[in-house]
mmCIF file of C-alpha atoms and ligand atoms in Angstrom:
data_model
loop_
_atom_site.group_PDB
_atom_site.id
_atom_site.type_symbol
_atom_site.label_atom_id
_atom_site.label_comp_id
_atom_site.label_asym_id
_atom_site.label_seq_id
_atom_site.Cartn_x
_atom_site.Cartn_y
_atom_site.Cartn_z
ATOM 1 C CA MET A 1 1.299 -2.781 9.545
ATOM 2 C CA ARG A 2 2.244 0.565 7.984
ATOM 3 C CA ILE A 3 5.521 1.807 6.517
ATOM 4 C CA ALA A 4 5.133 5.536 5.919
ATOM 5 C CA LYS A 5 2.126 5.887 3.622
ATOM 6 C CA LEU A 6 2.191 2.222 2.653
ATOM 7 C CA LYS A 7 -0.395 -0.005 4.308
ATOM 8 C CA LEU A 8 0.551 -3.692 4.380
ATOM 9 C CA GLU A 9 -1.887 -6.530 4.887
ATOM 10 C CA GLY A 10 0.367 -8.330 7.319
ATOM 11 C CA ASN A 11 3.813 -8.139 8.896
ATOM 12 C CA ILE A 12 5.701 -11.004 7.258
ATOM 13 C CA PHE A 13 8.466 -9.986 4.875
ATOM 14 C CA LEU A 14 10.378 -12.080 2.367
ATOM 15 C CA ALA A 15 14.092 -11.199 2.682
ATOM 16 C CA PRO A 16 16.036 -9.920 -0.307
ATOM 17 C CA MET A 17 18.414 -12.699 -1.413
ATOM 18 C CA SER A 18 20.782 -12.449 -4.363
ATOM 19 C CA ASN A 19 20.307 -15.206 -6.930
ATOM 20 C CA VAL A 20 17.271 -16.465 -5.035
ATOM 21 C CA THR A 21 14.468 -13.918 -4.867
ATOM 22 C CA ASN A 22 13.806 -13.416 -8.562
ATOM 23 C CA LEU A 23 10.336 -12.339 -9.683
ATOM 24 C CA PRO A 24 8.766 -15.835 -10.059
ATOM 25 C CA PHE A 25 9.956 -16.862 -6.612
ATOM 26 C CA ARG A 26 8.796 -13.605 -5.033
ATOM 27 C CA LEU A 27 5.370 -13.907 -6.638
ATOM 28 C CA MET A 28 4.930 -17.393 -5.233
ATOM 29 C CA CYS A 29 5.910 -16.239 -1.739
ATOM 30 C CA ARG A 30 3.562 -13.263 -1.979
ATOM 31 C CA GLU A 31 0.681 -15.470 -3.089
ATOM 32 C CA TYR A 32 1.397 -17.817 -0.204
ATOM 33 C CA GLY A 33 1.268 -15.047 2.367
ATOM 34 C CA ALA A 34 4.349 -12.802 2.430
ATOM 35 C CA SER A 35 3.080 -9.279 3.091
ATOM 36 C CA MET A 36 5.861 -7.780 1.034
ATOM 37 C CA SER A 37 8.944 -8.789 -0.953
ATOM 38 C CA TYR A 38 12.142 -7.136 -2.145
ATOM 39 C CA THR A 39 14.248 -7.536 -5.235
ATOM 40 C CA GLU A 40 17.756 -8.906 -4.899
ATOM 41 C CA MET A 41 20.149 -6.085 -4.079
ATOM 42 C CA ILE A 42 21.062 -3.808 -6.976
ATOM 43 C CA SER A 43 24.282 -1.822 -7.314
ATOM 44 C CA SER A 44 23.673 1.924 -7.627
ATOM 45 C CA ASP A 45 26.734 2.179 -9.888
ATOM 46 C CA ALA A 46 25.316 -0.506 -12.182
ATOM 47 C CA VAL A 47 21.950 1.278 -12.375
ATOM 48 C CA ILE A 48 23.689 4.402 -13.575
ATOM 49 C CA HIS A 49 25.645 2.443 -16.187
ATOM 50 C CA GLU A 50 22.475 0.590 -17.232
ATOM 51 C CA ASN A 51 23.963 -2.834 -16.746
ATOM 52 C CA LYS A 52 21.567 -5.397 -18.340
ATOM 53 C CA LYS A 53 21.690 -7.927 -15.479
ATOM 54 C CA THR A 54 20.908 -5.134 -13.029
ATOM 55 C CA ILE A 55 17.973 -3.967 -15.118
ATOM 56 C CA ASN A 56 16.502 -7.501 -15.024
ATOM 57 C CA ARG A 57 16.828 -7.569 -11.234
ATOM 58 C CA GLY A 58 14.538 -4.568 -10.837
ATOM 59 C CA ILE A 59 11.714 -6.091 -12.863
ATOM 60 C CA SER A 60 8.445 -6.585 -11.040
ATOM 61 C CA CYS A 61 4.754 -6.535 -11.931
ATOM 62 C CA GLU A 62 1.487 -5.201 -10.511
ATOM 63 C CA ALA A 63 0.659 -8.574 -8.940
ATOM 64 C CA GLU A 64 3.688 -8.286 -6.685
ATOM 65 C CA ARG A 65 2.724 -4.953 -5.146
ATOM 66 C CA PRO A 66 3.709 -3.854 -2.621
ATOM 67 C CA PHE A 67 7.352 -4.582 -3.398
ATOM 68 C CA GLY A 68 10.660 -3.002 -2.494
ATOM 69 C CA ILE A 69 13.819 -2.540 -4.513
ATOM 70 C CA GLN A 70 17.015 -2.846 -2.541
ATOM 71 C CA ILE A 71 20.113 -0.939 -3.560
ATOM 72 C CA PHE A 72 23.673 -0.713 -2.338
ATOM 73 C CA GLY A 73 26.416 1.810 -2.786
ATOM 74 C CA ASN A 74 28.447 4.289 -0.762
ATOM 75 C CA SER A 75 28.031 7.625 -2.528
ATOM 76 C CA PRO A 76 25.001 9.769 -1.632
ATOM 77 C CA ASP A 77 25.150 11.470 -5.061
ATOM 78 C CA ILE A 78 25.327 8.273 -7.098
ATOM 79 C CA MET A 79 22.684 6.617 -4.966
ATOM 80 C CA ARG A 80 20.342 9.581 -5.406
ATOM 81 C CA THR A 81 20.758 9.495 -9.186
ATOM 82 C CA ALA A 82 20.287 5.708 -9.221
ATOM 83 C CA THR A 83 17.162 5.761 -7.057
ATOM 84 C CA LEU A 84 15.588 8.536 -9.134
ATOM 85 C CA LYS A 85 16.131 6.326 -12.156
ATOM 86 C CA ILE A 86 14.713 3.306 -10.333
ATOM 87 C CA GLU A 87 11.634 5.288 -9.287
ATOM 88 C CA GLU A 88 11.018 6.361 -12.833
ATOM 89 C CA SER A 89 11.530 2.915 -14.382
ATOM 90 C CA TYR A 90 10.056 0.530 -11.800
ATOM 91 C CA HIS A 91 7.835 2.552 -9.423
ATOM 92 C CA PRO A 92 8.622 0.434 -6.339
ATOM 93 C CA ASP A 93 6.622 0.956 -3.141
ATOM 94 C CA ILE A 94 9.799 1.138 -1.056
ATOM 95 C CA ILE A 95 13.485 1.672 -1.675
ATOM 96 C CA ASP A 96 15.577 -0.230 0.826
ATOM 97 C CA VAL A 97 19.271 0.468 1.385
ATOM 98 C CA ASN A 98 21.634 -2.384 2.175
ATOM 99 C CA PHE A 99 23.881 -1.787 5.197
ATOM 100 C CA GLY A 100 24.250 -5.464 5.979
ATOM 101 C CA CYS A 101 25.872 -7.472 3.206
ATOM 102 C CA PRO A 102 29.114 -9.029 4.516
ATOM 103 C CA ALA A 103 30.394 -10.192 1.101
ATOM 104 C CA ARG A 104 33.925 -9.048 0.382
ATOM 105 C CA LEU A 105 32.875 -7.922 -3.085
ATOM 106 C CA LEU A 106 30.848 -5.154 -1.429
ATOM 107 C CA THR A 107 32.776 -4.441 1.771
ATOM 108 C CA LYS A 108 36.096 -3.897 -0.028
ATOM 109 C CA GLU A 109 34.383 -1.034 -1.856
ATOM 110 C CA GLY A 110 33.034 0.356 1.435
ATOM 111 C CA CYS A 111 29.465 -0.809 0.746
ATOM 112 C CA GLY A 112 26.997 -3.070 2.605
ATOM 113 C CA SER A 113 28.037 -3.874 6.182
ATOM 114 C CA ALA A 114 31.300 -1.876 5.821
ATOM 115 C CA LEU A 115 29.148 1.252 6.192
ATOM 116 C CA LEU A 116 28.246 0.277 9.764
ATOM 117 C CA HIS A 117 31.603 1.810 10.698
ATOM 118 C CA SER A 118 30.675 5.130 9.054
ATOM 119 C CA PRO A 119 27.484 6.268 10.762
ATOM 120 C CA ASP A 120 27.822 9.786 9.295
ATOM 121 C CA LEU A 121 27.854 8.370 5.787
ATOM 122 C CA ILE A 122 24.807 6.200 6.576
ATOM 123 C CA TYR A 123 23.041 9.402 7.600
ATOM 124 C CA ASP A 124 24.167 11.299 4.490
ATOM 125 C CA ILE A 125 23.082 8.509 2.131
ATOM 126 C CA LEU A 126 19.629 8.097 3.676
ATOM 127 C CA LYS A 127 19.013 11.837 4.058
ATOM 128 C CA GLU A 128 19.961 12.430 0.437
ATOM 129 C CA LEU A 129 17.449 9.804 -0.689
ATOM 130 C CA VAL A 130 14.690 10.862 1.707
ATOM 131 C CA ASP A 131 15.028 14.497 0.601
ATOM 132 C CA ASN A 132 15.059 13.766 -3.117
ATOM 133 C CA ILE A 133 12.803 10.840 -3.890
ATOM 134 C CA SER A 134 9.114 10.427 -3.188
ATOM 135 C CA THR A 135 9.222 6.666 -2.444
ATOM 136 C CA PRO A 136 9.615 5.767 1.260
ATOM 137 C CA VAL A 137 13.215 4.817 2.085
ATOM 138 C CA THR A 138 14.054 1.997 4.518
ATOM 139 C CA ALA A 139 17.309 0.458 5.770
ATOM 140 C CA LYS A 140 18.489 -3.096 6.431
ATOM 141 C CA ILE A 141 21.388 -3.569 8.839
ATOM 142 C CA ARG A 142 23.511 -6.197 10.495
ATOM 143 C CA VAL A 143 24.639 -5.487 14.057
ATOM 144 C CA LEU A 144 27.961 -4.513 15.632
ATOM 145 C CA GLU A 145 29.352 -6.416 18.614
ATOM 146 C CA ASP A 146 28.852 -3.245 20.638
ATOM 147 C CA MET A 147 25.156 -2.846 21.492
ATOM 148 C CA ASP A 148 25.438 0.904 22.144
ATOM 149 C CA LYS A 149 27.076 1.567 18.790
ATOM 150 C CA THR A 150 24.362 -0.481 17.078
ATOM 151 C CA LEU A 151 21.669 1.508 18.882
ATOM 152 C CA GLU A 152 23.401 4.711 17.787
ATOM 153 C CA ILE A 153 23.246 3.581 14.143
ATOM 154 C CA ALA A 154 19.555 2.770 14.511
ATOM 155 C CA ARG A 155 18.922 6.260 15.935
ATOM 156 C CA ILE A 156 20.842 7.835 13.057
ATOM 157 C CA ILE A 157 18.751 5.857 10.572
ATOM 158 C CA GLU A 158 15.554 7.124 12.165
ATOM 159 C CA LYS A 159 16.881 10.707 12.317
ATOM 160 C CA SER A 160 17.700 10.605 8.598
ATOM 161 C CA GLY A 161 13.997 10.236 7.851
ATOM 162 C CA ALA A 162 14.025 6.523 6.942
ATOM 163 C CA SER A 163 10.587 4.940 7.295
ATOM 164 C CA ALA A 164 11.555 1.524 8.718
ATOM 165 C CA ILE A 165 14.569 -0.587 9.674
ATOM 166 C CA THR A 166 15.243 -4.310 9.367
ATOM 167 C CA VAL A 167 17.702 -5.812 11.847
ATOM 168 C CA HIS A 168 19.590 -9.036 11.127
ATOM 169 C CA GLY A 169 21.096 -9.919 14.510
ATOM 170 C CA ARG A 170 24.458 -11.165 13.239
ATOM 171 C CA THR A 171 27.684 -9.212 12.885
ATOM 172 C CA ARG A 172 29.534 -8.891 9.597
ATOM 173 C CA GLN A 173 32.276 -11.191 10.965
ATOM 174 C CA GLN A 174 29.771 -13.926 11.756
ATOM 175 C CA GLN A 175 28.667 -14.118 8.122
ATOM 176 C CA TYR A 176 25.963 -16.798 8.536
ATOM 177 C CA SER A 177 27.451 -18.700 11.486
ATOM 178 C CA GLY A 178 26.193 -18.737 15.074
ATOM 179 C CA ARG A 179 22.779 -17.421 15.988
ATOM 180 C CA SER A 180 21.038 -14.195 15.095
ATOM 181 C CA ASN A 181 20.938 -12.289 18.393
ATOM 182 C CA MET A 182 17.389 -10.997 18.817
ATOM 183 C CA GLU A 183 18.368 -8.808 21.753
ATOM 184 C CA TYR A 184 19.405 -6.149 19.208
ATOM 185 C CA ALA A 185 16.049 -6.017 17.438
ATOM 186 C CA LYS A 186 14.301 -5.913 20.822
ATOM 187 C CA ARG A 187 16.407 -2.990 22.067
ATOM 188 C CA ILE A 188 16.126 -1.111 18.761
ATOM 189 C CA LYS A 189 12.354 -1.554 18.779
ATOM 190 C CA ARG A 190 12.221 -0.036 22.272
ATOM 191 C CA GLU A 191 14.315 2.973 21.190
ATOM 192 C CA LEU A 192 12.738 3.929 17.862
ATOM 193 C CA SER A 193 9.350 5.110 16.716
ATOM 194 C CA ILE A 194 9.621 3.850 13.122
ATOM 195 C CA PRO A 195 8.648 0.215 12.384
ATOM 196 C CA VAL A 196 11.332 -2.371 13.197
ATOM 197 C CA ILE A 197 11.499 -5.737 11.424
ATOM 198 C CA ALA A 198 13.383 -8.626 13.070
ATOM 199 C CA ASN A 199 15.399 -10.913 10.818
ATOM 200 C CA GLY A 200 17.523 -14.022 11.240
ATOM 201 C CA ASP A 201 16.892 -17.721 11.875
ATOM 202 C CA ILE A 202 13.107 -17.710 11.472
ATOM 203 C CA VAL A 203 12.578 -21.212 10.139
ATOM 204 C CA ASP A 204 9.021 -22.239 11.050
ATOM 205 C CA GLU A 205 5.779 -21.230 12.745
ATOM 206 C CA LEU A 206 7.108 -21.418 16.286
ATOM 207 C CA SER A 207 10.325 -19.486 15.691
ATOM 208 C CA ALA A 208 8.270 -16.809 13.912
ATOM 209 C CA GLU A 209 5.910 -16.509 16.846
ATOM 210 C CA SER A 210 8.589 -16.531 19.520
ATOM 211 C CA ILE A 211 10.697 -13.891 17.745
ATOM 212 C CA LEU A 212 7.688 -11.625 17.283
ATOM 213 C CA GLU A 213 6.806 -12.026 20.935
ATOM 214 C CA TYR A 214 10.319 -11.675 22.304
ATOM 215 C CA THR A 215 11.394 -8.658 20.254
ATOM 216 C CA GLU A 216 7.968 -6.985 20.149
ATOM 217 C CA CYS A 217 8.964 -5.881 16.658
ATOM 218 C CA ASP A 218 6.400 -4.731 14.118
ATOM 219 C CA GLY A 219 7.285 -7.445 11.634
ATOM 220 C CA ILE A 220 9.510 -10.409 10.842
ATOM 221 C CA MET A 221 11.606 -11.134 7.756
ATOM 222 C CA ILE A 222 12.275 -14.635 6.449
ATOM 223 C CA GLY A 223 15.277 -15.542 4.318
ATOM 224 C CA ARG A 224 17.069 -18.859 3.911
ATOM 225 C CA ALA A 225 14.304 -21.071 5.239
ATOM 226 C CA ALA A 226 12.136 -19.982 2.297
ATOM 227 C CA MET A 227 14.710 -21.088 -0.311
ATOM 228 C CA GLY A 228 13.082 -23.948 -2.214
ATOM 229 C CA ASN A 229 10.219 -23.708 0.259
ATOM 230 C CA PRO A 230 7.939 -20.784 -0.654
ATOM 231 C CA PHE A 231 5.053 -22.581 1.069
ATOM 232 C CA LEU A 232 6.717 -21.687 4.375
ATOM 233 C CA LEU A 233 5.208 -18.223 3.925
ATOM 234 C CA ARG A 234 1.723 -19.778 3.851
ATOM 235 C CA ARG A 235 2.443 -21.870 6.948
ATOM 236 C CA ILE A 236 3.786 -18.938 8.935
ATOM 237 C CA SER A 237 1.141 -16.421 7.840
ATOM 238 C CA HIS A 238 -1.602 -18.969 8.592
ATOM 239 C CA TYR A 239 -0.205 -19.635 12.048
ATOM 240 C CA ILE A 240 0.288 -15.964 12.898
ATOM 241 C CA SER A 241 -3.274 -15.115 11.903
ATOM 242 C CA THR A 242 -5.078 -18.198 13.304
ATOM 243 C CA GLY A 243 -2.761 -19.769 15.894
ATOM 244 C CA GLU A 244 -3.175 -23.113 14.072
ATOM 245 C CA LEU A 245 -0.563 -25.265 12.372
ATOM 246 C CA LEU A 246 -1.434 -26.061 8.768
ATOM 247 C CA GLU A 247 -1.700 -29.730 7.799
ATOM 248 C CA TYR A 248 0.005 -30.432 4.477
ATOM 249 C CA ASN A 249 2.000 -33.027 2.579
ATOM 250 C CA GLU A 250 5.479 -31.564 2.479
ATOM 251 C CA CYS A 251 6.813 -33.710 -0.331
ATOM 252 C CA GLN A 252 3.826 -33.159 -2.655
ATOM 253 C CA GLN A 253 3.943 -29.477 -1.870
ATOM 254 C CA ARG A 254 7.631 -29.195 -2.810
ATOM 255 C CA VAL A 255 7.033 -30.969 -6.132
ATOM 256 C CA GLU A 256 4.052 -28.761 -6.993
ATOM 257 C CA ASP A 257 5.980 -25.659 -6.013
ATOM 258 C CA PHE A 258 9.017 -26.659 -8.040
ATOM 259 C CA LYS A 259 6.908 -27.295 -11.144
ATOM 260 C CA GLU A 260 5.127 -23.970 -10.670
ATOM 261 C CA TYR A 261 8.453 -22.189 -10.183
ATOM 262 C CA VAL A 262 9.802 -23.651 -13.428
ATOM 263 C CA ARG A 263 6.594 -22.684 -15.245
ATOM 264 C CA ARG A 264 6.927 -19.095 -14.064
ATOM 265 C CA LEU A 265 10.613 -18.884 -14.943
ATOM 266 C CA GLU A 266 9.591 -19.858 -18.470
ATOM 267 C CA GLU A 267 6.705 -17.389 -18.475
ATOM 268 C CA TYR A 268 9.036 -14.508 -17.589
ATOM 269 C CA ASP A 269 11.823 -15.806 -19.820
ATOM 270 C CA LEU A 270 14.198 -16.023 -16.854
ATOM 271 C CA MET A 271 15.242 -19.654 -17.162
ATOM 272 C CA HIS A 272 18.716 -18.704 -18.396
ATOM 273 C CA THR A 273 19.279 -16.473 -15.337
ATOM 274 C CA VAL A 274 19.162 -19.213 -12.702
ATOM 275 C CA ASN A 275 21.325 -22.183 -11.823
ATOM 276 C CA MET A 276 18.556 -24.759 -12.156
ATOM 277 C CA LYS A 277 20.413 -27.576 -10.454
ATOM 278 C CA ALA A 278 21.188 -25.471 -7.388
ATOM 279 C CA GLN A 279 17.589 -24.300 -7.180
ATOM 280 C CA ALA A 280 16.282 -27.860 -7.504
ATOM 281 C CA GLN A 281 18.557 -28.899 -4.640
ATOM 282 C CA TRP A 282 16.889 -26.331 -2.388
ATOM 283 C CA PHE A 283 13.458 -27.699 -3.244
ATOM 284 C CA THR A 284 14.531 -31.169 -2.054
ATOM 285 C CA ARG A 285 16.325 -30.005 1.090
ATOM 286 C CA SER A 286 15.378 -31.595 4.411
ATOM 287 C CA ILE A 287 13.095 -34.192 2.813
ATOM 288 C CA SER A 288 13.862 -37.781 3.734
ATOM 289 C CA GLY A 289 15.183 -39.600 0.679
ATOM 290 C CA GLY A 290 16.312 -36.247 -0.633
ATOM 291 C CA ARG A 291 19.989 -37.095 -0.784
ATOM 292 C CA HIS A 292 19.553 -39.727 -3.476
ATOM 293 C CA THR A 293 17.360 -37.311 -5.434
ATOM 294 C CA ARG A 294 19.947 -34.556 -5.125
ATOM 295 C CA ASN A 295 22.597 -36.848 -6.583
ATOM 296 C CA MET A 296 20.275 -37.614 -9.495
ATOM 297 C CA ILE A 297 19.566 -33.905 -9.966
ATOM 298 C CA SER A 298 23.308 -33.205 -10.186
ATOM 299 C CA ALA A 299 23.597 -35.714 -13.025
ATOM 300 C CA SER A 300 20.477 -34.489 -14.881
ATOM 301 C CA LYS A 301 20.675 -33.242 -18.456
ATOM 302 C CA ASP A 302 17.732 -30.866 -18.439
ATOM 303 C CA VAL A 303 14.858 -29.433 -16.430
ATOM 304 C CA ASP A 304 12.413 -32.212 -17.419
ATOM 305 C CA GLU A 305 14.779 -34.755 -15.973
ATOM 306 C CA ILE A 306 15.147 -32.723 -12.786
ATOM 307 C CA VAL A 307 11.342 -32.542 -12.387
ATOM 308 C CA LYS A 308 11.109 -36.293 -12.971
ATOM 309 C CA HIS A 309 13.628 -37.044 -10.196
ATOM 310 C CA ILE A 310 11.788 -34.786 -7.786
ATOM 311 C CA LYS A 311 8.482 -36.506 -8.639
ATOM 312 C CA ASP A 312 10.068 -39.946 -8.197
ATOM 313 C CA MET A 313 11.257 -38.914 -4.763
ATOM 314 C CA CYS A 314 7.644 -38.255 -3.776
ATOM 315 C CA ASN A 315 6.368 -41.530 -5.186
ATOM 316 C CA LEU A 316 9.031 -43.408 -3.250
ATOM 317 C CA ILE A 317 8.015 -41.740 -0.031
ATOM 318 C CA ASP A 318 4.252 -42.210 -0.623
HETATM 319 C C1 LIG B 1 21.893 -16.459 -0.824
HETATM 320 C C2 LIG B 1 21.638 -15.211 0.003
HETATM 321 C C3 LIG B 1 21.586 -13.985 -0.621
HETATM 322 C C4 LIG B 1 21.345 -12.820 0.122
HETATM 323 N N1 LIG B 1 21.247 -11.627 -0.525
HETATM 324 C C5 LIG B 1 20.918 -10.510 0.195
HETATM 325 C C6 LIG B 1 20.662 -9.276 -0.467
HETATM 326 O O1 LIG B 1 20.706 -9.160 -1.702
HETATM 327 N N2 LIG B 1 20.350 -8.203 0.326
HETATM 328 C C7 LIG B 1 20.255 -8.283 1.686
HETATM 329 O O2 LIG B 1 19.966 -7.301 2.367
HETATM 330 N N3 LIG B 1 20.481 -9.446 2.327
HETATM 331 C C8 LIG B 1 20.771 -10.546 1.611
HETATM 332 N N4 LIG B 1 20.912 -11.744 2.249
HETATM 333 C C9 LIG B 1 20.670 -11.817 3.716
HETATM 334 C C10 LIG B 1 19.177 -12.126 4.003
HETATM 335 O O3 LIG B 1 18.345 -11.116 3.507
HETATM 336 C C11 LIG B 1 18.926 -12.272 5.503
HETATM 337 O O4 LIG B 1 19.234 -11.056 6.135
HETATM 338 C C12 LIG B 1 19.788 -13.376 6.146
HETATM 339 O O5 LIG B 1 19.810 -14.536 5.349
HETATM 340 C C13 LIG B 1 19.288 -13.721 7.548
HETATM 341 O O6 LIG B 1 17.963 -14.181 7.521
HETATM 342 P P1 LIG B 1 17.604 -15.789 7.564
HETATM 343 O O7 LIG B 1 18.253 -16.353 8.788
HETATM 344 O O8 LIG B 1 16.104 -15.821 7.617
HETATM 345 O O9 LIG B 1 18.178 -16.371 6.337
HETATM 346 C C14 LIG B 1 21.186 -12.900 1.532
HETATM 347 C C15 LIG B 1 21.254 -14.149 2.152
HETATM 348 C C16 LIG B 1 21.474 -15.298 1.412
HETATM 349 C C17 LIG B 1 21.530 -16.627 2.135
#
C-alpha cells in the first residue's frame, strides 16, 4: 500500500492511543507485523511551548520507520509552526491530524472531533500543512450521524491535499459505546481516490478480514484490541497474508510480551512515564484465571512482583 510517496509493506496500522502507544509498545507491534504506527496525539500548542512530556511523545527511532506523528489543534497558523518544528526534530514519515478525539479536554477547546462541525476549518488546517511542510499529511476522523455530511468532510479532506484518511465509524457522542459503523468507511472509500483506512472494533483475524472485504478499504487500523496484546498484530498480519490462523500459546505469549515490554521501557528510560499496574492489567485481560492475577497485580509493590504474578498465572493454567 502507498500513502503519497511512502511505500508500506502491508496495510495494517496500529492506532494512535494516548498513554498506550509509547515507543516500546509501538516497536513491538511493528516487529510483530504492523505496517505502520503513530505516536500518541501531540498538542500543537504544547509543541510550540516545548512542553517536556510532549517532546517525549514524539520520540521514535530508525527501527520504527515508517512512523507517523499525530497532532491536534484548531489554528492553521499554530499547527503549521508546530509541524515544521516536528519535521525538523523528528523527521516522521507522515503527519496525521486528529479530527476524532471525543475527550472533553480537546472538544471544549474546539479540537479533535469538535472540528467535524467546522468543515471549512478542517480544510484550512490541512491545506496550510500540505502547502508548507514536505511530509505527507493525513487525517483521522470520527463520523457524524448524517452520512452525507460525513461524506462532505471526507471530500474536503481529499480536496485539501491530504494523502490518506482513517475513518473510525463511531460518532463523537458514542465515545466508545455501540458498534463502529463500517458503512461510512465503505462509502468514503467509494467516493475518494486517496487511500482510506477503516478503524473500529477489529479484534481478531476474522474481524480484520471481514472489515477489509466489506469496506474494500486500502487498510485497517487496530486500536484497543492490541492493548496488552501486541502479538495480535502478528496474528492478523499472518492471516491476511497467508489465510491461515497462527497456532500459539496465548498465556505464554502474554508473559513473554510483558517481560519484553518492561525490558524496553527500561532501555528507553520510560518506566516512570507509564502506569505499570494498568498496563499489566491489559496484558492479563481475557485470559482465564486472569481475575485473580489482576487482584494480585493491584496489590504488587514493584514491577518484579507484577512479572511474578503474571508468570504464576501461566504456570497455574499449564
Ligand atoms: C486509550 C485510548 C487512547 C486513544 N488515543 C487516541 C489518540 O491519541 N489519537 C487518536 O486519533 N485516537 C485515539 N484513540 C482512538 C483509537 O485510535 C481508535 O480510533 C479507537 O480506539 C477505535 O479503534 P478500536 O476499536 O480498534 O479500538 C484512543 C483510544 C483509546 C482506547
